[in-house]
Every structure is written in C-alpha cells, then in structure tokens.
Amino acid sequence: AVDAALAKGQPVFVDFTADWCLSCKVNEQVALGTDAVKQAFAQKNVALFKADWTRADPVISKTLQQYNRDGVPLYLLYSPAKKETPQVLPAVLTPGIVLDALKGL
C-alpha cells in the first residue's frame, strides 16, 4: 500500500505503534491528533498508515531493525521524490516537529 501511494505521487506517513506503547499514545494525543497536524496531512494529501506491533509482527520487526530501533515508536515520512529514503522523525513528537517535516515535502 505504501509503494502504491508513492507510485501515484502521494506522500506517505507510517506510524509504527503498539497498544502497550505509552510514548506512542502520548505522541498521538499531543502531536499526531492535533487539528493543525491533521489539517497539514490533509492539505499535503498524505496517505496515513499504522504498523501495529502489538503482537510483534516479524515484518514490522524487520523494518524497525532496518532503522536501528529495538521497538516502537517509529515514524517514517516518505516523499514521492525520495521513495527509498524516508525521513525518520524522532520518537518524541511535537506538532512543530511533524509540521516542519511536512513542509519539506
């Protein structure tokens, strides 16, 4: 689905999360769930995906390892212009961090 969106020229944001991840829940409330961030995602036509690692999916585990992470959260922002090298956002998000990343698309 990520590759399909990128092939159509659509930016992609992947939220690697888990039900038990406290940092993930905080990031959802204070950054990703804010009106400003939601509006920016919509304005940039960003395809949003969640990679749920609640049950330690091996495909998700492989991606986490690829980005030198032992666990979640991991946030990847893909630009259609740079499909192979997504921007890795920090584990602790603020609305400003996300909005700044979206400006770079």
Short mmCIF file of C-alpha atoms in Angstrom, two decimals:
data_model
loop_
_atom_site.label_atom_id
_atom_site.label_comp_id
_atom_site.label_asym_id
_atom_site.label_seq_id
_atom_site.Cartn_x
_atom_site.Cartn_y
_atom_site.Cartn_z
CA ALA A 1 0.00 0.00 0.00
CA VAL A 2 2.90 2.35 0.77
CA ASP A 3 4.51 1.66 -2.62
CA ALA A 4 1.17 2.11 -4.39
CA ALA A 5 0.58 5.52 -2.79
CA LEU A 6 4.12 6.64 -3.61
CA ALA A 7 3.74 5.44 -7.20
CA LYS A 8 0.69 7.72 -7.50
CA GLY A 9 2.82 10.64 -6.29
CA GLN A 10 1.28 10.71 -2.83
CA PRO A 11 3.42 11.30 0.29
CA VAL A 12 3.15 8.62 2.99
CA PHE A 13 3.38 8.71 6.78
CA VAL A 14 3.81 5.41 8.62
CA ASP A 15 3.17 5.29 12.35
CA PHE A 16 4.81 2.22 13.90
CA THR A 17 2.92 1.76 17.16
CA ALA A 18 1.57 -0.75 19.67
CA ASP A 19 -1.36 -0.81 22.09
CA TRP A 20 1.00 -1.09 25.08
CA CYS A 21 3.32 1.75 23.97
CA LEU A 22 2.89 4.72 26.29
CA SER A 23 5.11 7.01 24.20
CA CYS A 24 3.02 6.17 21.14
CA LYS A 25 -0.19 7.11 22.93
CA VAL A 26 1.28 10.40 24.15
CA ASN A 27 2.52 11.26 20.64
CA GLU A 28 -0.93 10.52 19.24
CA GLN A 29 -2.54 12.94 21.70
CA VAL A 30 -0.06 15.81 21.77
CA ALA A 31 1.13 15.79 18.16
CA LEU A 32 -0.48 13.47 15.62
CA GLY A 33 -4.01 14.01 16.88
CA THR A 34 -3.93 17.80 16.88
CA ASP A 35 -6.09 19.73 14.45
CA ALA A 36 -3.07 21.52 12.96
CA VAL A 37 -1.28 18.25 12.15
CA LYS A 38 -4.44 16.58 10.82
CA GLN A 39 -5.07 19.59 8.57
CA ALA A 40 -1.48 19.58 7.32
CA PHE A 41 -1.70 15.87 6.47
CA ALA A 42 -4.92 16.55 4.55
CA GLN A 43 -3.53 19.62 2.73
CA LYS A 44 -0.45 17.67 1.63
CA ASN A 45 -2.65 14.66 0.68
CA VAL A 46 -0.53 12.36 2.85
CA ALA A 47 -1.54 8.69 2.95
CA LEU A 48 -1.55 7.63 6.61
CA PHE A 49 -0.65 4.09 7.67
CA LYS A 50 -0.32 2.40 11.05
CA ALA A 51 2.05 -0.51 11.53
CA ASP A 52 0.67 -2.23 14.64
CA TRP A 53 3.44 -4.02 16.53
CA THR A 54 1.22 -5.00 19.49
CA ARG A 55 1.89 -8.68 18.76
CA ALA A 56 5.49 -8.21 17.48
CA ASP A 57 4.80 -8.82 13.79
CA PRO A 58 8.01 -10.13 12.13
CA VAL A 59 7.67 -7.86 9.07
CA ILE A 60 7.37 -4.80 11.31
CA SER A 61 10.25 -6.08 13.46
CA LYS A 62 12.45 -6.26 10.34
CA THR A 63 11.62 -2.66 9.45
CA LEU A 64 12.32 -1.48 12.99
CA GLN A 65 15.74 -3.18 12.85
CA GLN A 66 16.41 -1.56 9.47
CA TYR A 67 16.11 1.82 11.20
CA ASN A 68 18.13 0.71 14.25
CA ARG A 69 15.14 0.58 16.56
CA ASP A 70 14.51 -2.09 19.18
CA GLY A 71 10.85 -1.16 19.40
CA VAL A 72 8.20 1.43 18.77
CA PRO A 73 7.53 4.25 18.23
CA LEU A 74 8.97 4.81 14.79
CA TYR A 75 7.65 7.45 12.41
CA LEU A 76 8.56 7.46 8.73
CA LEU A 77 7.61 10.19 6.27
CA TYR A 78 8.05 9.20 2.64
CA SER A 79 8.22 11.73 -0.18
CA PRO A 80 7.39 10.55 -3.71
CA ALA A 81 10.60 12.30 -4.82
CA LYS A 82 12.73 10.23 -2.40
CA LYS A 83 10.90 6.91 -2.12
CA GLU A 84 13.91 4.95 -0.90
CA THR A 85 14.95 7.31 1.89
CA PRO A 86 12.10 8.29 4.16
CA GLN A 87 12.55 10.97 6.78
CA VAL A 88 12.80 9.40 10.24
CA LEU A 89 11.04 11.52 12.82
CA PRO A 90 12.12 11.43 16.47
CA ALA A 91 10.50 9.07 18.97
CA VAL A 92 9.08 12.02 20.92
CA LEU A 93 6.91 14.24 18.73
CA THR A 94 5.53 17.73 18.96
CA PRO A 95 3.16 19.32 16.48
CA GLY A 96 6.03 21.56 15.32
CA ILE A 97 8.28 18.60 14.51
CA VAL A 98 5.59 16.98 12.37
CA LEU A 99 4.60 20.24 10.67
CA ASP A 100 8.24 21.06 9.87
CA ALA A 101 8.71 17.61 8.36
CA LEU A 102 5.60 18.07 6.20
CA LYS A 103 6.88 21.44 4.94
CA GLY A 104 9.81 19.59 3.39
CA LEU A 105 7.59 17.53 1.08
#
